[in-house]
Short mmCIF file of C-alpha atoms in Angstrom, two decimals:
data_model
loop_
_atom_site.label_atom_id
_atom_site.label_comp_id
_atom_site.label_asym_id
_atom_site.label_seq_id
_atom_site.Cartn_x
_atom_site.Cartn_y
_atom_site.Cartn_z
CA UNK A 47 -27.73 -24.14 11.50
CA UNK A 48 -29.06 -23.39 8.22
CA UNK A 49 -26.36 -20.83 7.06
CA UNK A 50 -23.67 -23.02 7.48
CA UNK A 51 -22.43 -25.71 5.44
CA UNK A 52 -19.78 -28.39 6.09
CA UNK A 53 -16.75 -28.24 4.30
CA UNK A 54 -14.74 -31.23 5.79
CA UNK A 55 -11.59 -30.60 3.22
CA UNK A 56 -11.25 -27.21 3.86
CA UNK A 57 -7.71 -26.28 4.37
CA UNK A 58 -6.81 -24.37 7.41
CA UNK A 59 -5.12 -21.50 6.98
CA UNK A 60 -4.47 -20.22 10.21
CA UNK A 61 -3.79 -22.22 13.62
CA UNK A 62 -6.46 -22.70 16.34
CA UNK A 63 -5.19 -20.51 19.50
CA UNK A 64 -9.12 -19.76 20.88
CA UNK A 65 -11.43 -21.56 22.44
CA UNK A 66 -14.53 -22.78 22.05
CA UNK A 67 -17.33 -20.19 21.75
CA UNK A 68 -21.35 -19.74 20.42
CA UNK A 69 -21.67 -18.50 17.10
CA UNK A 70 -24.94 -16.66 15.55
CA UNK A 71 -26.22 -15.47 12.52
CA UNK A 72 -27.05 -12.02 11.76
CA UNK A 73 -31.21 -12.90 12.82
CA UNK A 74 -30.12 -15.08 16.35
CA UNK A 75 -32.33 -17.76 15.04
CA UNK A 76 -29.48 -20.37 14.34
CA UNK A 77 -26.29 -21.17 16.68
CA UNK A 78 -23.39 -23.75 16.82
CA UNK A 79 -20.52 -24.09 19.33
CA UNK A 80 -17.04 -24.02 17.90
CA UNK A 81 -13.91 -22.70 18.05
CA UNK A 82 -12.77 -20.29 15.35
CA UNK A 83 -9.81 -21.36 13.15
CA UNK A 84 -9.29 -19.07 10.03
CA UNK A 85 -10.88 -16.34 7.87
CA UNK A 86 -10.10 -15.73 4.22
CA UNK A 87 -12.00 -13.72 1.64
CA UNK A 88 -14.91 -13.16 3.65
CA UNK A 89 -15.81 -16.51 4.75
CA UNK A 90 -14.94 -17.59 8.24
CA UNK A 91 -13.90 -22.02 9.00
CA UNK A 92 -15.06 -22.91 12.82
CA UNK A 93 -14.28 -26.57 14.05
CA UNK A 94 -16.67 -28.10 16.19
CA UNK A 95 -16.28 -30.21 19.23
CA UNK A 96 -16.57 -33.03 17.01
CA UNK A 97 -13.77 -31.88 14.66
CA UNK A 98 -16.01 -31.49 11.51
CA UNK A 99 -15.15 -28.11 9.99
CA UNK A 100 -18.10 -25.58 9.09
CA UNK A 101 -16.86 -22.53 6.67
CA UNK A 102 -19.67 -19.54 7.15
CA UNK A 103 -19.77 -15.85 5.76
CA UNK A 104 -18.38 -13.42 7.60
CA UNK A 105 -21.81 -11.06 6.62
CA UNK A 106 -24.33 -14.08 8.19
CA UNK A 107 -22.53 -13.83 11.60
CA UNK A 108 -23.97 -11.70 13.97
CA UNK A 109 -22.21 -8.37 15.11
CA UNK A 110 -20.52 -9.56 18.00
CA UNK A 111 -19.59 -12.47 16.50
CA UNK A 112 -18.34 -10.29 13.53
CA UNK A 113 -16.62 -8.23 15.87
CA UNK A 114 -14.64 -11.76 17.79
CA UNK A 115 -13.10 -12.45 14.20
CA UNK A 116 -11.95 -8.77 13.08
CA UNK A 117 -10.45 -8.74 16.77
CA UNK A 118 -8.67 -12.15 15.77
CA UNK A 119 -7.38 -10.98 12.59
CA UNK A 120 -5.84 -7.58 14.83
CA UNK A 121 -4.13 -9.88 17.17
CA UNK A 122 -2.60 -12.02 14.17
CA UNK A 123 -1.73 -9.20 12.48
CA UNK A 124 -0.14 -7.98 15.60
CA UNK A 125 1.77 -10.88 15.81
CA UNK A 126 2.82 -11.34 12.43
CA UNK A 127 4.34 -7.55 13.04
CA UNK A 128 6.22 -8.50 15.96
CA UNK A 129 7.81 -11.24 14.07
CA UNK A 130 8.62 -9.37 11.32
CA UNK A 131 10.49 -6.83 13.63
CA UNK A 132 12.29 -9.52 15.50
CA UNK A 133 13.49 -10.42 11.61
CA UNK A 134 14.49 -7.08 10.60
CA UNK A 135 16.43 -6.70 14.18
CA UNK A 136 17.86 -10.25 13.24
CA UNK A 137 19.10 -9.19 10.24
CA UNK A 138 20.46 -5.76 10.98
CA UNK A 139 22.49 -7.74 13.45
CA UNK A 140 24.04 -9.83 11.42
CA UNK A 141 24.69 -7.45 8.74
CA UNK A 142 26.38 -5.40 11.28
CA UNK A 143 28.24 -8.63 12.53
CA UNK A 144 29.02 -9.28 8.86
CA UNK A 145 29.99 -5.43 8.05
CA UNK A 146 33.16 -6.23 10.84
CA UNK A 147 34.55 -9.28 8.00
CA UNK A 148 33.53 -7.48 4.60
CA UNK A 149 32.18 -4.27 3.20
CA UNK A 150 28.47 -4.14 3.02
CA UNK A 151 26.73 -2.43 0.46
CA UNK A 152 24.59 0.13 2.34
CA UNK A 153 21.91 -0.45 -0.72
CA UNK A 154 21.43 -3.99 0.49
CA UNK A 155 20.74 -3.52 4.21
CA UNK A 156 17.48 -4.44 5.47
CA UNK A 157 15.82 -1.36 5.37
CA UNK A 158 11.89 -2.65 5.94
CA UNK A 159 11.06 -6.34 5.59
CA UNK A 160 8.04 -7.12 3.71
CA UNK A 161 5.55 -9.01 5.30
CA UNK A 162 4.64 -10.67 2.39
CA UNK A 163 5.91 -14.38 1.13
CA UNK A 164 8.21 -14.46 -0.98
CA UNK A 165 6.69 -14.52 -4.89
CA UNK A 166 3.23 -14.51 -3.15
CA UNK A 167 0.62 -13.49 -5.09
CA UNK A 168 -1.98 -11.25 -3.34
CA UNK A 169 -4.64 -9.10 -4.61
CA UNK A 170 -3.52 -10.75 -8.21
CA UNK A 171 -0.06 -8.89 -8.26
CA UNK A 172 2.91 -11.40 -7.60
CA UNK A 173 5.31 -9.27 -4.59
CA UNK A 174 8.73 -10.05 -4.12
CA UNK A 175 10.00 -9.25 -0.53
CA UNK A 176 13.89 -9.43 -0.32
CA UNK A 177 16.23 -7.19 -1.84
CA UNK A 178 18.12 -10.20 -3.33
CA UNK A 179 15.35 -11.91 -4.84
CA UNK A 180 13.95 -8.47 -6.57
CA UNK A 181 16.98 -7.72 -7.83
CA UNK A 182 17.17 -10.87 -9.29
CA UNK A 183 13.64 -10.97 -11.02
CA UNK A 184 14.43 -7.68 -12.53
CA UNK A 185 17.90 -8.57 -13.81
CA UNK A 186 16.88 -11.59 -15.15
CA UNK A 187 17.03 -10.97 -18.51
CA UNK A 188 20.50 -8.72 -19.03
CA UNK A 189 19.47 -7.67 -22.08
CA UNK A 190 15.73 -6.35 -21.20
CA UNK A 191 15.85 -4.99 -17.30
CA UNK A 192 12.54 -5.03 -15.66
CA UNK A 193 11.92 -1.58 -13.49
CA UNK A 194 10.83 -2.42 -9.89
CA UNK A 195 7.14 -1.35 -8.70
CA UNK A 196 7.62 -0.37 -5.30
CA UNK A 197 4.42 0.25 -2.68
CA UNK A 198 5.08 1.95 0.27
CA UNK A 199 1.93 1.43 2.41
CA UNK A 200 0.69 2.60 5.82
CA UNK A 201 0.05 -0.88 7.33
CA UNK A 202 0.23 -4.53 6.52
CA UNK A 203 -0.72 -5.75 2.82
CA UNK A 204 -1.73 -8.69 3.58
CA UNK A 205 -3.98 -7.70 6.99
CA UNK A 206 -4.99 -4.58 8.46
CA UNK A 207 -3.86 -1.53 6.65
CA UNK B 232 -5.62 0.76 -3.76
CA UNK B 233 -5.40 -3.15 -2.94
CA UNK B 234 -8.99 -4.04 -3.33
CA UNK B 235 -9.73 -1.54 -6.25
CA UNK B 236 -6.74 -0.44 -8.36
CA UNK B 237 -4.50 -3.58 -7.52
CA UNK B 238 -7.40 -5.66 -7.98
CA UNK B 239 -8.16 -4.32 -11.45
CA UNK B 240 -6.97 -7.09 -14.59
CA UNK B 241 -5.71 -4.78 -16.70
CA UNK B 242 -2.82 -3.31 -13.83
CA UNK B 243 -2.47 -6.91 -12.45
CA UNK B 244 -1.51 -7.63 -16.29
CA UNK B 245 0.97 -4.62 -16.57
CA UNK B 246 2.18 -5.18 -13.02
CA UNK B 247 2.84 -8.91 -12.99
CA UNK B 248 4.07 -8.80 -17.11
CA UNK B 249 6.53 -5.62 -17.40
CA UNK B 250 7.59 -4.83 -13.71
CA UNK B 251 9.04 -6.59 -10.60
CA UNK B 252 6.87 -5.49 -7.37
CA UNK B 253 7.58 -5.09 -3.95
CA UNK B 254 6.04 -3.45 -0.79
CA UNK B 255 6.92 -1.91 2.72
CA UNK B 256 4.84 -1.23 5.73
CA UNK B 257 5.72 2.71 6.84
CA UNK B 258 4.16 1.94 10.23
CA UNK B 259 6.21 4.15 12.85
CA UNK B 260 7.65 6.22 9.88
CA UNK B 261 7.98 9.70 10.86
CA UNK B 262 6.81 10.64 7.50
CA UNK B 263 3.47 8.31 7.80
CA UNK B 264 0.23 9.85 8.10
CA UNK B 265 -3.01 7.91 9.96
CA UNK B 266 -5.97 5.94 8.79
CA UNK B 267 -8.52 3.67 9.67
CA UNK B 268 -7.16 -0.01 10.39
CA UNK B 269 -9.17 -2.36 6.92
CA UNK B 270 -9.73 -5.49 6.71
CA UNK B 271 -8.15 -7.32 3.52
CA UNK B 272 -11.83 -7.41 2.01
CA UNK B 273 -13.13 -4.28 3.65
CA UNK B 274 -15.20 -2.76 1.25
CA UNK B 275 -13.65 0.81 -0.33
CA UNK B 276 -15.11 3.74 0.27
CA UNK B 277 -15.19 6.71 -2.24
CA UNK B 278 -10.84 8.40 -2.47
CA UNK B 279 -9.84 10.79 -4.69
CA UNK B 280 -6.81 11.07 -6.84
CA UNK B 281 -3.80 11.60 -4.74
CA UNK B 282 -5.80 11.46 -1.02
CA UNK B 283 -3.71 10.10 1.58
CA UNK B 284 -0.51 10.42 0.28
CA UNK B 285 1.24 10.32 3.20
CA UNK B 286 -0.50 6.83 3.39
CA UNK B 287 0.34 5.45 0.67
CA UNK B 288 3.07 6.07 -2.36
CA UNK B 289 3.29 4.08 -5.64
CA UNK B 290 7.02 4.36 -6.86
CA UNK B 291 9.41 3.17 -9.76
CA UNK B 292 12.81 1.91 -9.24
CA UNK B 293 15.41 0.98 -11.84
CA UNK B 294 17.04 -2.60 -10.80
CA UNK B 295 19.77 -0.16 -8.84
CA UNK B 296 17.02 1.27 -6.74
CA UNK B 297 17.29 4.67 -8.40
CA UNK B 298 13.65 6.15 -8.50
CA UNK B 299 12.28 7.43 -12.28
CA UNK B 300 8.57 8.05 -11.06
CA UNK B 301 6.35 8.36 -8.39
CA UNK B 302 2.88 8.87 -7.68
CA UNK B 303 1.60 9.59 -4.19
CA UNK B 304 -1.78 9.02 -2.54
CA UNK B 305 -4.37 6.89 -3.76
CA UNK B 306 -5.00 5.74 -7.61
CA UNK B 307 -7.70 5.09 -9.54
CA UNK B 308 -7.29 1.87 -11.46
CA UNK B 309 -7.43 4.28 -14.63
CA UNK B 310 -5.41 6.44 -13.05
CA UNK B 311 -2.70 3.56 -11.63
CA UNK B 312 -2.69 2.22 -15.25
CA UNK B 313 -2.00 6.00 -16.66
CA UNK B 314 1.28 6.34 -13.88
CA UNK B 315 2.21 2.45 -14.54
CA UNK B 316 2.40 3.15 -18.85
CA UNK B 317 3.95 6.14 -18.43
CA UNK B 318 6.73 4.63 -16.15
CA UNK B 319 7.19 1.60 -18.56
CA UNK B 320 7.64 4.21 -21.50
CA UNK B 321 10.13 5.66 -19.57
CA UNK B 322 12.20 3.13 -18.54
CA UNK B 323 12.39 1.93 -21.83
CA UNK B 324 13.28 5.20 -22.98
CA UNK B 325 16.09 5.07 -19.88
CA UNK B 326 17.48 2.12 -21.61
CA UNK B 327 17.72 3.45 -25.24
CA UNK B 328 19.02 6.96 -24.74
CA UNK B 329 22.78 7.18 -24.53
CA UNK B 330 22.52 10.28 -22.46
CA UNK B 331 22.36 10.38 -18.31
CA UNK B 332 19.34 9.10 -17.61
CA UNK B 333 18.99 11.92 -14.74
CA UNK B 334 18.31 14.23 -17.63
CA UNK B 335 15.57 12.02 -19.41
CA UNK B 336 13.87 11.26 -16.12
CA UNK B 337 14.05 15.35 -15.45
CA UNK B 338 12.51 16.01 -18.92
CA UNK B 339 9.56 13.59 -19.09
CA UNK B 340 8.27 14.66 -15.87
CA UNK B 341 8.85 18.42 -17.24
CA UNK B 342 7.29 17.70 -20.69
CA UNK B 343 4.22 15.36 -19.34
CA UNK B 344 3.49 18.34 -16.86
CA UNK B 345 3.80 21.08 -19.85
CA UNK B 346 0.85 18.72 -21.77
CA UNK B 347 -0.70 18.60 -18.57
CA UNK B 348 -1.45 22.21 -18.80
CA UNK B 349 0.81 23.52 -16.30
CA UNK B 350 3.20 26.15 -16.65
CA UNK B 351 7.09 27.25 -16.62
CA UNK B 352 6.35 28.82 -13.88
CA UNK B 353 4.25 26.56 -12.05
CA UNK B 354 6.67 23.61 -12.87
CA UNK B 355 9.52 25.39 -11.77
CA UNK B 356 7.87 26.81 -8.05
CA UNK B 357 9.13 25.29 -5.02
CA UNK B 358 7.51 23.36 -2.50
CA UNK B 359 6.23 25.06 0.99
CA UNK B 360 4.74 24.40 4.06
CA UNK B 361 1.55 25.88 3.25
CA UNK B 362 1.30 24.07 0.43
CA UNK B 363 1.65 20.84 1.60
CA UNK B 364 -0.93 21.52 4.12
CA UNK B 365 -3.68 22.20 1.13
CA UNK B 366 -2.44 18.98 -0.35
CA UNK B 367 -2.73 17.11 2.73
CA UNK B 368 -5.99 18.52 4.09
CA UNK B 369 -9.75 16.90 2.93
CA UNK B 370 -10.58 17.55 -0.04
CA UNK B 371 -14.57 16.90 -0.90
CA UNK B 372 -13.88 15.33 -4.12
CA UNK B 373 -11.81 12.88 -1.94
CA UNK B 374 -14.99 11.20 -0.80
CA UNK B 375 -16.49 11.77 -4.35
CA UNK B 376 -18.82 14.75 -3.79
CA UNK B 377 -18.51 17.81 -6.26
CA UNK B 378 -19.44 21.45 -4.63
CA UNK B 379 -21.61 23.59 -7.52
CA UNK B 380 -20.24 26.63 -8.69
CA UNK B 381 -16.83 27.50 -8.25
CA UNK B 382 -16.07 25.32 -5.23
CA UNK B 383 -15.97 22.13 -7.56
CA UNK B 384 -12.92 24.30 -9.26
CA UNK B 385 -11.45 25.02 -6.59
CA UNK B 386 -10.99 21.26 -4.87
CA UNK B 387 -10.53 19.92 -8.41
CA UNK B 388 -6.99 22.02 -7.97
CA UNK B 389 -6.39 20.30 -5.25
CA UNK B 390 -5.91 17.01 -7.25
CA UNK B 391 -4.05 18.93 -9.94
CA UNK B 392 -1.84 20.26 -7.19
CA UNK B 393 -0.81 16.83 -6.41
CA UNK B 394 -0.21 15.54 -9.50
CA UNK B 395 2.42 18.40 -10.21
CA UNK B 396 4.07 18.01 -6.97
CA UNK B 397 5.48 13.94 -7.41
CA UNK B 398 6.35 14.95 -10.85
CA UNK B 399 8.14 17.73 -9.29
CA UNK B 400 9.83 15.79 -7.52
CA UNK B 401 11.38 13.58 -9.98
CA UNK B 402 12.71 16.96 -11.86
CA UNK B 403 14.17 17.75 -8.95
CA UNK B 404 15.28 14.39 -7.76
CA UNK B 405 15.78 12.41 -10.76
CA UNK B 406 17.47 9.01 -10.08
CA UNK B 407 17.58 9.53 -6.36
CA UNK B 408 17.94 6.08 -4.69
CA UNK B 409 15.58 4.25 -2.57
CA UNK B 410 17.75 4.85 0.50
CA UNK B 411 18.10 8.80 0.14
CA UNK B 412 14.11 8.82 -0.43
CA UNK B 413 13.81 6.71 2.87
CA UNK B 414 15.82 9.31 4.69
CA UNK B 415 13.54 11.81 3.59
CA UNK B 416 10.49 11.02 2.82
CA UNK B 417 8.71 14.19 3.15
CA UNK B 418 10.16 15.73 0.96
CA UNK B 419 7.59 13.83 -1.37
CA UNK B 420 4.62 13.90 1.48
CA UNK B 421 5.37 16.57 3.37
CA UNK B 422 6.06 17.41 6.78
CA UNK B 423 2.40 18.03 8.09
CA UNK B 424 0.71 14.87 9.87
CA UNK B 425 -2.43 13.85 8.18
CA UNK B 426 -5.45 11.78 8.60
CA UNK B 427 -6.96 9.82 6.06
CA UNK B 428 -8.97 7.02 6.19
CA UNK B 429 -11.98 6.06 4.06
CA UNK B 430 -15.25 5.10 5.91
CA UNK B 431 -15.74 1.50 4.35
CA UNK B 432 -19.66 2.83 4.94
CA UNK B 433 -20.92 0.10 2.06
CA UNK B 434 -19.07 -2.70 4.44
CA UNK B 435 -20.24 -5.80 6.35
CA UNK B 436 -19.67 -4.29 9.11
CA UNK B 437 -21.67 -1.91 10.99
CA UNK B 438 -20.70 1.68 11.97
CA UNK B 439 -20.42 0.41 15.21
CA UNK B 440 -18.08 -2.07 15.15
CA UNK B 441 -15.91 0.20 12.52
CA UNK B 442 -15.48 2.60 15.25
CA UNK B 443 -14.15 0.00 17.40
CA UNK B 444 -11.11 -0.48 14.74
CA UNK B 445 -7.86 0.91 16.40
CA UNK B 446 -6.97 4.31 14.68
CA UNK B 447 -3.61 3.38 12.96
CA UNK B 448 -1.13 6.44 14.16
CA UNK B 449 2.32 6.47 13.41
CA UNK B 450 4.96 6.96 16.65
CA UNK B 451 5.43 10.35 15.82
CA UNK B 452 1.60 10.98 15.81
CA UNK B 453 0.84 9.18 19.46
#
């Protein structure tokens, strides 16, 4: 498949949970069966049955095969937002739990939980997610605070938004 | 704003030099709007200052999570790096002034609106239903197209309109804390639920398979 190209040391960054399917390019001319394992910055890594990796982008794919990796990235990001809500519920608990043995400062509760690693950088900007750890970074230095950028966004930074 | 104005060197400079920055998802906020669902590296298409603001806000805390600025809607990288300086000035001005900083935050929102061209009067106005309908509505110059003749005037107030209504807000919430914002947000976005989403029409992707996205609608918008 001429619009592919191996890329044995690729790291994945996303686990394999589909199976084995035909891919196309955009002209039907070339095809290879793999199973889809990540997609990052518009290039898409496939294992094949022989476990060499093949990284291809996302634009040479045909439509529907465009379409299978957009749907992947919903479900992750689907999943990645159920997690995060079991977290938040987690931790509401347990600041409840710990509100019964100490006062809790009601400006430290989890409020949202940021779906972002913690000193990630994405897009070039370096996010901090918990309120400890942004405090922190922005108290650093007593003697020149740092003011606190905050984005509220309609979806999830790192995926679908 | 991630794959423009975020992506721009000069903000990721100011951003990641002067400022600590975090991020929350409003998804199932009652004061979210709706959009389009994009991909990380869906390609942009055409927003104009302030569109979408109940989709996205870009806001300025002080380490106690009191808020000195805010910008809603989308930014321009220009226009991200105007709101960004003009918060860092500020908070540096916070932290040299002896006085309540409620009062400075009040009176550089009130002065950079007076050099803005805007009125006592205007400044001063309060905030109303209908008006946060004409803020929230389209707005051609959203999607970068300019109407001849007076029409061109008339949308450009639009964007003007926005502008004066987050630095409104801080004169008339200075220092409020991240917590009373979250209780109510509309007072910032209003109460009106709006649709914004910009057609990534220069994308991979064909119109198709765009229209096959899920339409991203808060609970309170089902």
């Amino acid at each position: 498949m001429a619009v592919l190209s191996c890329a044995g040391t690729a790291n994945a960054v996303e686990t394999a949970s589909a199976s084995p399917r035909t891919w196309s390019d955009q002209a039907g001319k070339h095809s290879v069966r793999a199973t889809y394992l990540a997609y990052s910055e518009g290039i898409v890594q496939l294992r094949k049955a022989d476990d060499s990796e093949l990284t291809v982008p996302l634009k040479a794919l045909s439509e529907s095969d465009q379409k299978y990796v957009i749907e992947q990235l919903r479900r992750k990001s689907l999943a990645k937002r159920r997690s995060s809500r079991r977290v938040a519920v987690t931790a509401k608990r347990n600041a409840v739990a710990k509100s019964k043995e100490v006062e809790v400062d009601p400006d430290s509760e989890v409020v949202s939980v940021a779906r972002v690693a913690e000193g990630e950088s994405l897009f070039g900007i370096h996010w901090q997610s918990s309120p400890e750890s942004i405090r922190a970074a922005a108290s650093a230095d007593e003697e020149d605070l740092k003011p606190i950028m905050w984005f509220r966004v309609l979806g999830d930074l790192a995926g679908f938004m | 704003m991630r794959t423009v104005s975020f992506s721009d060197r000069r903000v990721q400079k100011l951003l990641n030099d002067e400022f600590v920055c975090t991020y929350s998802d409003t998804t199932g906020d009652p004061s979210a709007g709706a959009s389009f669902a994009h991909a990380p590296d869906s390609a942009p298409g055409p927003c104009g200052r302030g569109a979408g603001r109940q989709n996205v806000q870009t806001m300025f805390l002080t380490v106690d999570n009191e808020i000195f600025h805010v910008a809603s809607g989308f930014l321009s990288p220009d226009d991200l790096l105007k709101e960004i300086k003009f918060a860092k000035e500020l908070f540096a001005e916070m932290q040299r002034k002896p006085e309540p900083s409620e009062k400075t935050v009040a009176d550089a929102h009130r002065s950079r609106l007076r050099k803005m061209g805007f009125s006592a009067s205007q400044i001063a106005a309060s905030d109303n239903q209908l008006t946060d309908m004409f803020l929230g509505g389209p707005n051609p110059q959203d999607f970068g197209m300019n109407l001849p003749g007076g029409g061109s005037h008339f949308f450009q107030n639009i964007s003007d309109q926005r502008v004066l209504k987050d630095n409104r807000f801080m004169i008339q919430n200075p220092l409020a804390t991240r917590k009373q914002f979250e209780q109510n947000p509309q007072a910032l976005v209003g109460r009106n639920k709006t649709f914004f989403g910009s057609h990534p029409g220069m994308n991979v992707l064909s119109d198709k398979a765009v229209d096959s996205f899920n339409v991203r609608r808060s609970v309170r918008g089902r």
